XYZ file of C-alpha atoms in Angstrom:
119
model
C 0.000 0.000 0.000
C 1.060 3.584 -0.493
C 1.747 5.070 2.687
C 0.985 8.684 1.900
C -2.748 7.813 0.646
C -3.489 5.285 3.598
C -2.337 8.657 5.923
C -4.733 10.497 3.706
C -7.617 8.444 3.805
C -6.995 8.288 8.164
C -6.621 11.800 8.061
C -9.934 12.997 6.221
C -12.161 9.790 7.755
C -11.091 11.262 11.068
C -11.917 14.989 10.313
C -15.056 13.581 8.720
C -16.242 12.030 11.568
C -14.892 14.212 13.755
C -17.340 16.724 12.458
C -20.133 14.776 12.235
C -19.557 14.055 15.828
C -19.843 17.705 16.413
C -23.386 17.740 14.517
C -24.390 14.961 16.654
C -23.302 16.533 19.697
C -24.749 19.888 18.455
C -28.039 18.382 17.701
C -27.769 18.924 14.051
C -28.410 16.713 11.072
C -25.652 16.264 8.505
C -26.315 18.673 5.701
C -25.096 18.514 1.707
C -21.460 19.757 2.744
C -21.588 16.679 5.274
C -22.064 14.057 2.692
C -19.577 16.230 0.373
C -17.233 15.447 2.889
C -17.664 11.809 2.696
C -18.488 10.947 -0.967
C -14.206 12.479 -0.953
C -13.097 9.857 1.708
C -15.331 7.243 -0.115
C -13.379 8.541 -3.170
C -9.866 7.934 -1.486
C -11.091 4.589 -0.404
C -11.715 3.618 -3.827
C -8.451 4.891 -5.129
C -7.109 3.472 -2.384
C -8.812 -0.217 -3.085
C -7.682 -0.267 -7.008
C -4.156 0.633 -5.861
C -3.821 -2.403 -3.788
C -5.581 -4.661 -6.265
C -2.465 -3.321 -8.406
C -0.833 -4.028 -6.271
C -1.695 -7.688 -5.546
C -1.905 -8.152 -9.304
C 2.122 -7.064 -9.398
C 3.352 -9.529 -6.902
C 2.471 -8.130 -3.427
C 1.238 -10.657 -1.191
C 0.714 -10.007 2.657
C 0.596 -12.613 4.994
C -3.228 -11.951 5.444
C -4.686 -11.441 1.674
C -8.082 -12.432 2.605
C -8.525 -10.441 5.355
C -6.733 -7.674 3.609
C -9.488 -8.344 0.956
C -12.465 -8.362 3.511
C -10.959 -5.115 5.114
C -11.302 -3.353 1.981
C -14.767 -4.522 0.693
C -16.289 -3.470 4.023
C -14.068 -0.196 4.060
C -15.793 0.503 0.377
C -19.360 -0.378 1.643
C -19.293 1.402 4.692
C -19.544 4.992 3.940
C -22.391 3.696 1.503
C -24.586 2.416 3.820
C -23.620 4.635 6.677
C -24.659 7.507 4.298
C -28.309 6.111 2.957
C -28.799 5.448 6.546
C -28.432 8.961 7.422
C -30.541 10.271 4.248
C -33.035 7.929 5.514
C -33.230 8.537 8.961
C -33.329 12.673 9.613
C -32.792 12.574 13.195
C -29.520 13.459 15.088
C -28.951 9.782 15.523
C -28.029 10.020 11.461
C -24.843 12.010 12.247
C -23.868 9.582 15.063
C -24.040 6.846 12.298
C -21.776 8.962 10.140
C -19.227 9.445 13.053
C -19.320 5.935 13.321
C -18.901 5.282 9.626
C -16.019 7.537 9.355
C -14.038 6.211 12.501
C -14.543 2.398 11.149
C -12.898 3.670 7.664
C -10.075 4.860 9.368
C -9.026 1.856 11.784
C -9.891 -0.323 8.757
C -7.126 1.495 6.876
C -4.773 1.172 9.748
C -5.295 -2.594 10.270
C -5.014 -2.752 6.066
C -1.383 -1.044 6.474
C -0.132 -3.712 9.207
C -1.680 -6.489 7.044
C 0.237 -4.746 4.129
C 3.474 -4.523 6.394
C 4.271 -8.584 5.992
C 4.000 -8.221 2.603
């Protein structure tokens, strides 16, 4: 994996759901900007996914390739659902959800990068 993007992709899921934590707290239900926010980290995650199926494809094998497999679907389909839920449901549990969505995208990337580091 490329360091650099797996830092990026910790680094806006955190902010992400570090904000919608703050909406939650506040009261307040995620708004356009909010779901802006995360359609980019679902973005990084998907660069992030073809890179290591590159990756794989070019030799890399860590000790763990299913799990680093499973990691990565659920890291792709979690902002997904995490997001219809909150469209869905327009209470302030729908930004807790998000903050939860968020946080489980970023220690998913950090337990992908010390699967990755037995490669």
């Amino acid at each position: 994996m490329i360091d650099a993007l797996a830092a990026t992709v910790i680094a806006v899921a955190l902010l992400a759901a570090g904000w919608t934590a703050l909406l939650a707290f506040r009261a307040r239900l995620p708004r356009r900007g909010t779901l802006g926010a995360l359609a980019l980290v679902e973005l990084l995650v998907l660069v992030q996914a073809v890179v290591a199926v590159v990756l794989l494809v070019r030799g890399g094998r860590p000790d763990g390739v299913a799990a680093f497999l499973g990691y990565h679907a659920t890291a792709v389909l979690t902002l997904p659902a995490g997001a219809a839920w909150a469209v869905a449901d327009r209470s302030r549990w729908s930004a807790v959800v998000l903050t939860v969505a968020g946080l489980t995208v970023a220690v998913l990337t950090v337990r992908m990068q010390q699967i990755w580091a037995t490669a």
